[in-house]
Every structure is written in structure tokens, then in C-alpha cells.
Amino acid sequence: MMHFTLNNGVKMPGLGYGTFRSEEGSDLAKNVKHAIKVGYRSIDTAFIYQNETSVGQGIKEAIEEGLVTREELFITTKVWNDGLSFDETIQAYEDSLKRLGLDYIDLYLIHWPGLDENYVTVWKALEQLYKEERVRAIGVCNFEVPHLKHLLAHTDIVPVINQIELSPKLTQEEVRAFCKEHNIVVEAWSPLMNGELLTNETIIELAEKYERTPAQIILRWDLQSDVVTIPKSMTPKRIEENFDLFNFTISEDDMKKIDALNEDFHYGPKPSVFDFGR
């Protein structure tokens, strides 16, 4: 397993199991446990996914069955900061902790910046949680360069990570360059563009060349680009395939072929205009 060292010294697995658009229920709990059995040690969820309870149940079962210890896992969840106050943000953390059934969360993230700069207040609440050692690391999601500049100018702690939409169709060069300059790790959500990239001709050609699945090519491209990646699947075989990334390397020339697919295409919402559905 490849690990990334965050700017506070905490180590994070480069590959995690994502749960975006995975419904609450026994199937998700079962797949979280299966992912852990396969070898995943990083699990990503969020309040707005409405599935923290099932994610927590899968974690609990995996620990009870001796598949892993809590200390070996890296659990991420996110606050949906829709105008939250400082105190409401602290309470949101406590609520997520309770739903997950955990004593602490490894990484707590602001899910979206929104349009009103309220994320500064929310971030200060995250800073308190971190200073009180109630969370191991704090970061952000979907922050573009202006958001990051404003946050850094008005707060004390630099985020350890910026989780953004990133795929071969959206390589996010400007954000990645800024994050690298400030020692902020980049993490990709929707790395497979909800599966739509799996039929791309270039990706298929490379999959055949390396005798891999199209998904494995994209996820390996993430890792070789120094990007943490969190593919989501509810199919056990694909969960296993998505983990099998560590016994091949994509050549530099082929990496450039994937880079060249960039169209600055957002499959999901654009952070500069997204305002919590209002």
C-alpha cells in the first residue's frame, strides 16, 4: 500500500474505499467490511451521504472479526457547512462520531466552500477539534485557489488535504500546483467519472496494453500523479480489482497520454457556483 505523509506528519493510505452515492443499509456495511478484508485501510464518507451508520457498522464488524484494529484504519468524514456556526460545527462532528460509532475520526473535512466565506468560521471549529486532539487531521473539499488563499489568510492551520473532483477529463492543474506549493495533499473524488471514463478509447487501449481493467489504469494514474484516490463500488469483484494497483507501473509516455485527455470538464458541480442547493 502506498502512503502519503500529510503536513502534520500523519500518514494516509493513497488508496481508499469511497461511499459517495452508497445508500444506508446492510449491503453497504457488508461492502465496507469486504473492502477492509481485501486490504483497504482508508474509508471515506460524509454527513450528506446519509450512510455514516452503515459505514460504522461495517467497520465495527471488521474489527470484531479480527480483520483489522481501529488504529490500522483511516476514517474520513465531512461537515456539510450550510451556514453552520462555530458551535454547530462542533456538534456536527459529535453527531458524525456517534453515527460512525467511533471514539475519534482520522480526517475531518469541510465538504464545500459555498459562496459566503462561512467556511472560515467552520474551519476555526475544525482547528479547535484538532488542537484538542479530537481528530487526527483536518482538511477541505472542493476548494479552488481563491478559497484556499482566503482560508490561509484568515486562519492558523494549513489544511492537510484538498479533496476535489479529479479525473483524466479534469486534471485540475492550477489547484494541484497551489496545493503542492503549500504542502496540501490532493485527493480525487469521482476518479472514474461515475464510470463514464471506462469506455474512453485511450483508457481502453492502455488497459489492453497493461492487461488491466480501465479502472485500474485510471486509479494507477492517480497514484503516480501523487493524488490520493477513493473509488466507489458496491460490487465485491470491482472492490477487489480497484485495490490491485501495486504490481504494475504506467510508463511516463503513457502517463502523458492520459494527461492529454484533460478537457477541464466538471462531471459534478463547480465549486465557484455551488451553494448547497439553495
PDB file of C-alpha atoms in Angstrom:
ATOM      1  CA  MET A   1       0.000   0.000   0.000  1.00  0.00           C
ATOM      2  CA  MET A   2       1.260   3.469  -0.885  1.00  0.00           C
ATOM      3  CA  HIS A   3       1.005   6.108   1.844  1.00  0.00           C
ATOM      4  CA  PHE A   4       1.103   9.906   1.761  1.00  0.00           C
ATOM      5  CA  THR A   5       2.597  11.855   4.659  1.00  0.00           C
ATOM      6  CA  LEU A   6       0.325  14.794   5.490  1.00  0.00           C
ATOM      7  CA  ASN A   7       1.759  18.158   6.523  1.00  0.00           C
ATOM      8  CA  ASN A   8       1.201  17.349  10.214  1.00  0.00           C
ATOM      9  CA  GLY A   9       3.140  14.080   9.963  1.00  0.00           C
ATOM     10  CA  VAL A  10       0.115  11.745   9.886  1.00  0.00           C
ATOM     11  CA  LYS A  11       0.333   9.009   7.247  1.00  0.00           C
ATOM     12  CA  MET A  12      -2.695   8.404   4.993  1.00  0.00           C
ATOM     13  CA  PRO A  13      -3.215   5.482   2.599  1.00  0.00           C
ATOM     14  CA  GLY A  14      -3.041   6.575  -1.037  1.00  0.00           C
ATOM     15  CA  LEU A  15      -5.993   4.339  -1.924  1.00  0.00           C
ATOM     16  CA  GLY A  16      -9.289   4.385  -0.068  1.00  0.00           C
ATOM     17  CA  TYR A  17     -12.804   2.998  -0.354  1.00  0.00           C
ATOM     18  CA  GLY A  18     -15.321   5.696  -1.284  1.00  0.00           C
ATOM     19  CA  THR A  19     -19.001   5.585  -0.322  1.00  0.00           C
ATOM     20  CA  PHE A  20     -20.494   8.512  -2.258  1.00  0.00           C
ATOM     21  CA  ARG A  21     -23.990   7.571  -3.525  1.00  0.00           C
ATOM     22  CA  SER A  22     -23.923   4.357  -1.483  1.00  0.00           C
ATOM     23  CA  GLU A  23     -27.218   4.005   0.345  1.00  0.00           C
ATOM     24  CA  GLU A  24     -27.517   3.317   4.054  1.00  0.00           C
ATOM     25  CA  GLY A  25     -28.141  -0.357   4.705  1.00  0.00           C
ATOM     26  CA  SER A  26     -26.715  -3.823   5.218  1.00  0.00           C
ATOM     27  CA  ASP A  27     -25.251  -4.007   1.710  1.00  0.00           C
ATOM     28  CA  LEU A  28     -23.011  -1.030   2.371  1.00  0.00           C
ATOM     29  CA  ALA A  29     -21.929  -2.370   5.774  1.00  0.00           C
ATOM     30  CA  LYS A  30     -21.086  -5.679   4.112  1.00  0.00           C
ATOM     31  CA  ASN A  31     -19.061  -3.973   1.374  1.00  0.00           C
ATOM     32  CA  VAL A  32     -17.147  -1.802   3.842  1.00  0.00           C
ATOM     33  CA  LYS A  33     -16.181  -4.958   5.717  1.00  0.00           C
ATOM     34  CA  HIS A  34     -15.269  -6.666   2.441  1.00  0.00           C
ATOM     35  CA  ALA A  35     -13.108  -3.698   1.419  1.00  0.00           C
ATOM     36  CA  ILE A  36     -11.249  -3.944   4.727  1.00  0.00           C
ATOM     37  CA  LYS A  37     -10.810  -7.696   4.241  1.00  0.00           C
ATOM     38  CA  VAL A  38      -9.372  -7.054   0.760  1.00  0.00           C
ATOM     39  CA  GLY A  39      -6.829  -4.653   2.252  1.00  0.00           C
ATOM     40  CA  TYR A  40      -8.324  -1.152   2.166  1.00  0.00           C
ATOM     41  CA  ARG A  41      -7.435   0.787   5.291  1.00  0.00           C
ATOM     42  CA  SER A  42      -8.932   4.151   4.340  1.00  0.00           C
ATOM     43  CA  ILE A  43     -12.724   4.601   4.279  1.00  0.00           C
ATOM     44  CA  ASP A  44     -14.349   7.849   3.096  1.00  0.00           C
ATOM     45  CA  THR A  45     -17.858   9.007   3.975  1.00  0.00           C
ATOM     46  CA  ALA A  46     -19.708  12.271   4.744  1.00  0.00           C
ATOM     47  CA  PHE A  47     -22.709  13.545   6.663  1.00  0.00           C
ATOM     48  CA  ILE A  48     -24.547  14.412   3.433  1.00  0.00           C
ATOM     49  CA  TYR A  49     -24.143  10.850   2.103  1.00  0.00           C
ATOM     50  CA  GLN A  50     -26.533   9.782   4.883  1.00  0.00           C
ATOM     51  CA  ASN A  51     -24.678   6.493   5.290  1.00  0.00           C
ATOM     52  CA  GLU A  52     -22.324   7.011   8.248  1.00  0.00           C
ATOM     53  CA  THR A  53     -24.232   4.493  10.377  1.00  0.00           C
ATOM     54  CA  SER A  54     -23.747   1.686   7.845  1.00  0.00           C
ATOM     55  CA  VAL A  55     -20.116   2.619   7.288  1.00  0.00           C
ATOM     56  CA  GLY A  56     -19.613   2.463  11.043  1.00  0.00           C
ATOM     57  CA  GLN A  57     -21.350  -0.905  11.229  1.00  0.00           C
ATOM     58  CA  GLY A  58     -19.024  -2.347   8.578  1.00  0.00           C
ATOM     59  CA  ILE A  59     -16.014  -1.013  10.475  1.00  0.00           C
ATOM     60  CA  LYS A  60     -17.321  -2.435  13.756  1.00  0.00           C
ATOM     61  CA  GLU A  61     -17.847  -5.895  12.256  1.00  0.00           C
ATOM     62  CA  ALA A  62     -14.409  -5.900  10.641  1.00  0.00           C
ATOM     63  CA  ILE A  63     -12.783  -5.045  13.990  1.00  0.00           C
ATOM     64  CA  GLU A  64     -14.888  -7.565  15.929  1.00  0.00           C
ATOM     65  CA  GLU A  65     -13.947 -10.313  13.453  1.00  0.00           C
ATOM     66  CA  GLY A  66     -10.263  -9.540  13.840  1.00  0.00           C
ATOM     67  CA  LEU A  67      -9.744  -8.340  10.286  1.00  0.00           C
ATOM     68  CA  VAL A  68      -8.167  -5.093  11.475  1.00  0.00           C
ATOM     69  CA  THR A  69      -7.647  -2.903  14.518  1.00  0.00           C
ATOM     70  CA  ARG A  70      -9.095   0.591  14.802  1.00  0.00           C
ATOM     71  CA  GLU A  71      -5.572   2.023  14.837  1.00  0.00           C
ATOM     72  CA  GLU A  72      -4.857   0.483  11.427  1.00  0.00           C
ATOM     73  CA  LEU A  73      -7.822   2.279   9.832  1.00  0.00           C
ATOM     74  CA  PHE A  74      -8.010   5.811   8.469  1.00  0.00           C
ATOM     75  CA  ILE A  75     -11.589   7.106   8.564  1.00  0.00           C
ATOM     76  CA  THR A  76     -12.681  10.301   6.821  1.00  0.00           C
ATOM     77  CA  THR A  77     -15.973  12.138   7.107  1.00  0.00           C
ATOM     78  CA  LYS A  78     -17.100  15.652   6.217  1.00  0.00           C
ATOM     79  CA  VAL A  79     -19.173  18.507   7.585  1.00  0.00           C
ATOM     80  CA  TRP A  80     -21.919  19.917   5.376  1.00  0.00           C
ATOM     81  CA  ASN A  81     -21.257  23.545   6.269  1.00  0.00           C
ATOM     82  CA  ASP A  82     -24.504  25.095   5.064  1.00  0.00           C
ATOM     83  CA  GLY A  83     -24.244  28.281   7.122  1.00  0.00           C
ATOM     84  CA  LEU A  84     -23.153  26.459  10.269  1.00  0.00           C
ATOM     85  CA  SER A  85     -21.976  28.410  13.302  1.00  0.00           C
ATOM     86  CA  PHE A  86     -18.821  27.502  15.237  1.00  0.00           C
ATOM     87  CA  ASP A  87     -20.811  25.583  17.867  1.00  0.00           C
ATOM     88  CA  GLU A  88     -22.986  23.851  15.260  1.00  0.00           C
ATOM     89  CA  THR A  89     -19.837  22.611  13.521  1.00  0.00           C
ATOM     90  CA  ILE A  90     -18.534  21.113  16.762  1.00  0.00           C
ATOM     91  CA  GLN A  91     -21.919  19.426  17.254  1.00  0.00           C
ATOM     92  CA  ALA A  92     -21.882  18.126  13.660  1.00  0.00           C
ATOM     93  CA  TYR A  93     -18.578  16.407  14.445  1.00  0.00           C
ATOM     94  CA  GLU A  94     -20.021  14.846  17.577  1.00  0.00           C
ATOM     95  CA  ASP A  95     -23.062  13.646  15.634  1.00  0.00           C
ATOM     96  CA  SER A  96     -20.911  12.052  12.918  1.00  0.00           C
ATOM     97  CA  LEU A  97     -18.754  10.403  15.568  1.00  0.00           C
ATOM     98  CA  LYS A  98     -21.862   8.915  17.199  1.00  0.00           C
ATOM     99  CA  ARG A  99     -23.301   7.642  13.909  1.00  0.00           C
ATOM    100  CA  LEU A 100     -19.975   6.050  12.998  1.00  0.00           C
ATOM    101  CA  GLY A 101     -19.673   4.507  16.458  1.00  0.00           C
ATOM    102  CA  LEU A 102     -16.073   5.711  16.817  1.00  0.00           C
ATOM    103  CA  ASP A 103     -14.036   7.443  19.514  1.00  0.00           C
ATOM    104  CA  TYR A 104     -12.254   9.670  17.006  1.00  0.00           C
ATOM    105  CA  ILE A 105     -12.105  10.445  13.287  1.00  0.00           C
ATOM    106  CA  ASP A 106      -8.799  10.446  11.441  1.00  0.00           C
ATOM    107  CA  LEU A 107      -9.643  13.146   8.902  1.00  0.00           C
ATOM    108  CA  TYR A 108     -12.466  15.694   9.130  1.00  0.00           C
ATOM    109  CA  LEU A 109     -13.149  17.828   6.066  1.00  0.00           C
ATOM    110  CA  ILE A 110     -15.200  20.876   5.100  1.00  0.00           C
ATOM    111  CA  HIS A 111     -17.293  19.441   2.271  1.00  0.00           C
ATOM    112  CA  TRP A 112     -17.844  22.572   0.126  1.00  0.00           C
ATOM    113  CA  PRO A 113     -16.714  26.191   0.401  1.00  0.00           C
ATOM    114  CA  GLY A 114     -20.077  27.694  -0.599  1.00  0.00           C
ATOM    115  CA  LEU A 115     -20.393  31.301  -1.726  1.00  0.00           C
ATOM    116  CA  ASP A 116     -20.413  33.315   1.506  1.00  0.00           C
ATOM    117  CA  GLU A 117     -16.979  32.581   3.056  1.00  0.00           C
ATOM    118  CA  ASN A 118     -18.680  30.979   6.061  1.00  0.00           C
ATOM    119  CA  TYR A 119     -16.074  28.249   5.690  1.00  0.00           C
ATOM    120  CA  VAL A 120     -13.684  30.417   7.748  1.00  0.00           C
ATOM    121  CA  THR A 121     -15.925  30.062  10.820  1.00  0.00           C
ATOM    122  CA  VAL A 122     -16.337  26.352  10.179  1.00  0.00           C
ATOM    123  CA  TRP A 123     -12.590  25.910   9.737  1.00  0.00           C
ATOM    124  CA  LYS A 124     -11.914  27.595  13.083  1.00  0.00           C
ATOM    125  CA  ALA A 125     -14.165  24.978  14.696  1.00  0.00           C
ATOM    126  CA  LEU A 126     -12.155  22.249  12.965  1.00  0.00           C
ATOM    127  CA  GLU A 127      -8.975  23.887  14.247  1.00  0.00           C
ATOM    128  CA  GLN A 128     -10.314  23.631  17.806  1.00  0.00           C
ATOM    129  CA  LEU A 129     -11.157  19.954  17.333  1.00  0.00           C
ATOM    130  CA  TYR A 130      -7.620  19.375  16.077  1.00  0.00           C
ATOM    131  CA  LYS A 131      -5.946  21.371  18.850  1.00  0.00           C
ATOM    132  CA  GLU A 132      -7.945  19.377  21.407  1.00  0.00           C
ATOM    133  CA  GLU A 133      -6.706  16.163  19.706  1.00  0.00           C
ATOM    134  CA  ARG A 134     -10.230  15.002  18.984  1.00  0.00           C
ATOM    135  CA  VAL A 135      -9.361  14.482  15.317  1.00  0.00           C
ATOM    136  CA  ARG A 136      -6.005  13.488  13.828  1.00  0.00           C
ATOM    137  CA  ALA A 137      -6.098  15.784  10.804  1.00  0.00           C
ATOM    138  CA  ILE A 138      -8.333  18.408   9.178  1.00  0.00           C
ATOM    139  CA  GLY A 139      -8.785  19.454   5.577  1.00  0.00           C
ATOM    140  CA  VAL A 140     -11.142  20.718   2.902  1.00  0.00           C
ATOM    141  CA  CYS A 141     -13.006  19.548  -0.170  1.00  0.00           C
ATOM    142  CA  ASN A 142     -13.731  21.326  -3.443  1.00  0.00           C
ATOM    143  CA  PHE A 143     -11.658  24.399  -2.602  1.00  0.00           C
ATOM    144  CA  GLU A 144     -10.350  26.321  -5.580  1.00  0.00           C
ATOM    145  CA  VAL A 145      -7.313  28.617  -5.401  1.00  0.00           C
ATOM    146  CA  PRO A 146      -9.263  31.756  -4.289  1.00  0.00           C
ATOM    147  CA  HIS A 147     -10.934  29.749  -1.492  1.00  0.00           C
ATOM    148  CA  LEU A 148      -7.587  28.390  -0.332  1.00  0.00           C
ATOM    149  CA  LYS A 149      -5.925  31.813  -0.391  1.00  0.00           C
ATOM    150  CA  HIS A 150      -8.744  33.328   1.682  1.00  0.00           C
ATOM    151  CA  LEU A 151      -8.692  30.457   4.158  1.00  0.00           C
ATOM    152  CA  LEU A 152      -4.925  30.604   4.651  1.00  0.00           C
ATOM    153  CA  ALA A 153      -5.078  34.380   5.170  1.00  0.00           C
ATOM    154  CA  HIS A 154      -7.690  34.190   7.936  1.00  0.00           C
ATOM    155  CA  THR A 155      -6.862  31.018   9.892  1.00  0.00           C
ATOM    156  CA  ASP A 156      -3.951  29.353  11.692  1.00  0.00           C
ATOM    157  CA  ILE A 157      -3.707  25.795  10.397  1.00  0.00           C
ATOM    158  CA  VAL A 158      -2.987  24.809   6.800  1.00  0.00           C
ATOM    159  CA  PRO A 159      -5.347  22.036   5.580  1.00  0.00           C
ATOM    160  CA  VAL A 160      -3.624  18.676   5.197  1.00  0.00           C
ATOM    161  CA  ILE A 161      -5.692  17.753   2.163  1.00  0.00           C
ATOM    162  CA  ASN A 162      -7.968  19.167  -0.519  1.00  0.00           C
ATOM    163  CA  GLN A 163     -10.386  16.565  -1.843  1.00  0.00           C
ATOM    164  CA  ILE A 164     -11.506  17.685  -5.312  1.00  0.00           C
ATOM    165  CA  GLU A 165     -13.183  16.295  -8.378  1.00  0.00           C
ATOM    166  CA  LEU A 166     -10.252  14.999 -10.413  1.00  0.00           C
ATOM    167  CA  SER A 167     -10.120  12.655 -13.391  1.00  0.00           C
ATOM    168  CA  PRO A 168      -8.323  12.396 -16.740  1.00  0.00           C
ATOM    169  CA  LYS A 169     -11.010  14.767 -18.090  1.00  0.00           C
ATOM    170  CA  LEU A 170     -10.433  17.241 -15.228  1.00  0.00           C
ATOM    171  CA  THR A 171      -6.787  17.308 -14.177  1.00  0.00           C
ATOM    172  CA  GLN A 172      -7.065  20.475 -12.029  1.00  0.00           C
ATOM    173  CA  GLU A 173      -3.518  21.694 -12.742  1.00  0.00           C
ATOM    174  CA  GLU A 174      -3.937  25.137 -11.135  1.00  0.00           C
ATOM    175  CA  VAL A 175      -5.358  23.787  -7.872  1.00  0.00           C
ATOM    176  CA  ARG A 176      -2.791  20.996  -7.739  1.00  0.00           C
ATOM    177  CA  ALA A 177       0.092  23.434  -8.232  1.00  0.00           C
ATOM    178  CA  PHE A 178      -1.159  25.680  -5.416  1.00  0.00           C
ATOM    179  CA  CYS A 179      -1.644  22.702  -3.105  1.00  0.00           C
ATOM    180  CA  LYS A 180       1.847  21.395  -3.866  1.00  0.00           C
ATOM    181  CA  GLU A 181       3.315  24.826  -3.082  1.00  0.00           C
ATOM    182  CA  HIS A 182       1.593  24.810   0.327  1.00  0.00           C
ATOM    183  CA  ASN A 183       2.172  21.117   1.130  1.00  0.00           C
ATOM    184  CA  ILE A 184      -1.512  20.215   0.836  1.00  0.00           C
ATOM    185  CA  VAL A 185      -2.156  16.698  -0.465  1.00  0.00           C
ATOM    186  CA  VAL A 186      -4.683  16.406  -3.303  1.00  0.00           C
ATOM    187  CA  GLU A 187      -7.327  13.687  -3.180  1.00  0.00           C
ATOM    188  CA  ALA A 188      -9.589  12.742  -6.095  1.00  0.00           C
ATOM    189  CA  TRP A 189     -13.306  12.180  -5.795  1.00  0.00           C
ATOM    190  CA  SER A 190     -15.169  10.617  -8.709  1.00  0.00           C
ATOM    191  CA  PRO A 191     -11.855   9.466 -10.229  1.00  0.00           C
ATOM    192  CA  LEU A 192     -13.718   7.243 -12.715  1.00  0.00           C
ATOM    193  CA  MET A 193     -16.270   9.976 -13.536  1.00  0.00           C
ATOM    194  CA  ASN A 194     -19.089   7.729 -12.344  1.00  0.00           C
ATOM    195  CA  GLY A 195     -17.850   5.017 -14.697  1.00  0.00           C
ATOM    196  CA  GLU A 196     -18.128   7.109 -17.849  1.00  0.00           C
ATOM    197  CA  LEU A 197     -14.357   7.126 -18.399  1.00  0.00           C
ATOM    198  CA  LEU A 198     -14.230   3.351 -18.542  1.00  0.00           C
ATOM    199  CA  THR A 199     -15.241   3.395 -22.225  1.00  0.00           C
ATOM    200  CA  ASN A 200     -12.697   6.022 -23.276  1.00  0.00           C
ATOM    201  CA  GLU A 201     -10.644   4.764 -26.245  1.00  0.00           C
ATOM    202  CA  THR A 202      -7.276   5.818 -24.833  1.00  0.00           C
ATOM    203  CA  ILE A 203      -8.017   4.252 -21.454  1.00  0.00           C
ATOM    204  CA  ILE A 204      -9.201   1.022 -23.091  1.00  0.00           C
ATOM    205  CA  GLU A 205      -6.087   0.921 -25.284  1.00  0.00           C
ATOM    206  CA  LEU A 206      -3.839   1.278 -22.243  1.00  0.00           C
ATOM    207  CA  ALA A 207      -5.861  -1.282 -20.293  1.00  0.00           C
ATOM    208  CA  GLU A 208      -5.235  -3.795 -23.068  1.00  0.00           C
ATOM    209  CA  LYS A 209      -1.541  -2.886 -23.223  1.00  0.00           C
ATOM    210  CA  TYR A 210      -1.016  -3.385 -19.483  1.00  0.00           C
ATOM    211  CA  GLU A 211      -3.522  -6.252 -19.202  1.00  0.00           C
ATOM    212  CA  ARG A 212      -5.511  -4.326 -16.636  1.00  0.00           C
ATOM    213  CA  THR A 213      -9.040  -3.021 -16.295  1.00  0.00           C
ATOM    214  CA  PRO A 214      -9.777   0.550 -17.430  1.00  0.00           C
ATOM    215  CA  ALA A 215     -10.496   1.452 -13.802  1.00  0.00           C
ATOM    216  CA  GLN A 216      -7.091   0.155 -12.710  1.00  0.00           C
ATOM    217  CA  ILE A 217      -5.388   2.320 -15.333  1.00  0.00           C
ATOM    218  CA  ILE A 218      -7.127   5.477 -14.105  1.00  0.00           C
ATOM    219  CA  LEU A 219      -6.544   4.739 -10.432  1.00  0.00           C
ATOM    220  CA  ARG A 220      -2.882   3.923 -11.027  1.00  0.00           C
ATOM    221  CA  TRP A 221      -2.586   7.211 -12.954  1.00  0.00           C
ATOM    222  CA  ASP A 222      -3.912   8.970  -9.844  1.00  0.00           C
ATOM    223  CA  LEU A 223      -1.324   7.394  -7.579  1.00  0.00           C
ATOM    224  CA  GLN A 224       1.557   8.051  -9.963  1.00  0.00           C
ATOM    225  CA  SER A 225       0.368  11.670 -10.175  1.00  0.00           C
ATOM    226  CA  ASP A 226       0.753  11.948  -6.368  1.00  0.00           C
ATOM    227  CA  VAL A 227      -3.011  12.035  -5.891  1.00  0.00           C
ATOM    228  CA  VAL A 228      -4.893  10.089  -3.210  1.00  0.00           C
ATOM    229  CA  THR A 229      -7.828   8.256  -4.801  1.00  0.00           C
ATOM    230  CA  ILE A 230     -11.070   6.856  -3.356  1.00  0.00           C
ATOM    231  CA  PRO A 231     -13.007   4.794  -5.927  1.00  0.00           C
ATOM    232  CA  LYS A 232     -16.509   3.700  -5.005  1.00  0.00           C
ATOM    233  CA  SER A 233     -18.056   0.359  -5.905  1.00  0.00           C
ATOM    234  CA  MET A 234     -20.815  -1.797  -4.477  1.00  0.00           C
ATOM    235  CA  THR A 235     -19.609  -4.865  -6.404  1.00  0.00           C
ATOM    236  CA  PRO A 236     -17.212  -7.138  -4.472  1.00  0.00           C
ATOM    237  CA  LYS A 237     -15.207  -8.123  -7.553  1.00  0.00           C
ATOM    238  CA  ARG A 238     -14.667  -4.490  -8.547  1.00  0.00           C
ATOM    239  CA  ILE A 239     -13.749  -3.575  -4.968  1.00  0.00           C
ATOM    240  CA  GLU A 240     -11.031  -6.221  -5.254  1.00  0.00           C
ATOM    241  CA  GLU A 241      -9.916  -5.097  -8.739  1.00  0.00           C
ATOM    242  CA  ASN A 242      -9.707  -1.460  -7.666  1.00  0.00           C
ATOM    243  CA  PHE A 243      -7.303  -2.439  -4.891  1.00  0.00           C
ATOM    244  CA  ASP A 244      -4.977  -4.378  -7.210  1.00  0.00           C
ATOM    245  CA  LEU A 245      -2.834  -1.410  -8.247  1.00  0.00           C
ATOM    246  CA  PHE A 246       0.548  -2.022  -6.707  1.00  0.00           C
ATOM    247  CA  ASN A 247       2.235  -4.530  -9.018  1.00  0.00           C
ATOM    248  CA  PHE A 248       2.443  -2.508 -12.229  1.00  0.00           C
ATOM    249  CA  THR A 249       3.629   0.925 -13.339  1.00  0.00           C
ATOM    250  CA  ILE A 250       2.393   3.118 -16.183  1.00  0.00           C
ATOM    251  CA  SER A 251       5.232   4.478 -18.327  1.00  0.00           C
ATOM    252  CA  GLU A 252       5.953   8.195 -18.456  1.00  0.00           C
ATOM    253  CA  ASP A 253       4.820   8.366 -22.099  1.00  0.00           C
ATOM    254  CA  ASP A 254       1.539   6.656 -21.289  1.00  0.00           C
ATOM    255  CA  MET A 255       1.005   8.925 -18.280  1.00  0.00           C
ATOM    256  CA  LYS A 256       1.252  11.863 -20.685  1.00  0.00           C
ATOM    257  CA  LYS A 257      -1.361  10.253 -22.956  1.00  0.00           C
ATOM    258  CA  ILE A 258      -3.774  10.179 -20.017  1.00  0.00           C
ATOM    259  CA  ASP A 259      -2.872  13.754 -19.031  1.00  0.00           C
ATOM    260  CA  ALA A 260      -3.723  14.832 -22.573  1.00  0.00           C
ATOM    261  CA  LEU A 261      -7.349  13.735 -22.105  1.00  0.00           C
ATOM    262  CA  ASN A 262      -7.987  16.821 -19.960  1.00  0.00           C
ATOM    263  CA  GLU A 263     -10.929  18.977 -21.062  1.00  0.00           C
ATOM    264  CA  ASP A 264     -11.469  20.863 -17.767  1.00  0.00           C
ATOM    265  CA  PHE A 265     -14.787  19.017 -17.692  1.00  0.00           C
ATOM    266  CA  HIS A 266     -16.680  19.001 -14.391  1.00  0.00           C
ATOM    267  CA  TYR A 267     -18.920  15.961 -14.079  1.00  0.00           C
ATOM    268  CA  GLY A 268     -20.137  17.274 -10.733  1.00  0.00           C
ATOM    269  CA  PRO A 269     -20.931  20.806  -9.516  1.00  0.00           C
ATOM    270  CA  LYS A 270     -18.410  23.605  -9.947  1.00  0.00           C
ATOM    271  CA  PRO A 271     -17.218  24.908  -6.577  1.00  0.00           C
ATOM    272  CA  SER A 272     -17.296  28.526  -7.772  1.00  0.00           C
ATOM    273  CA  VAL A 273     -21.082  28.405  -8.183  1.00  0.00           C
ATOM    274  CA  PHE A 274     -22.241  25.594  -5.870  1.00  0.00           C
ATOM    275  CA  ASP A 275     -24.164  26.907  -2.858  1.00  0.00           C
ATOM    276  CA  PHE A 276     -25.584  23.875  -1.037  1.00  0.00           C
ATOM    277  CA  GLY A 277     -28.556  23.513  -3.361  1.00  0.00           C
ATOM    278  CA  ARG A 278     -30.023  26.897  -2.442  1.00  0.00           C
TER     279      ARG A 278
END
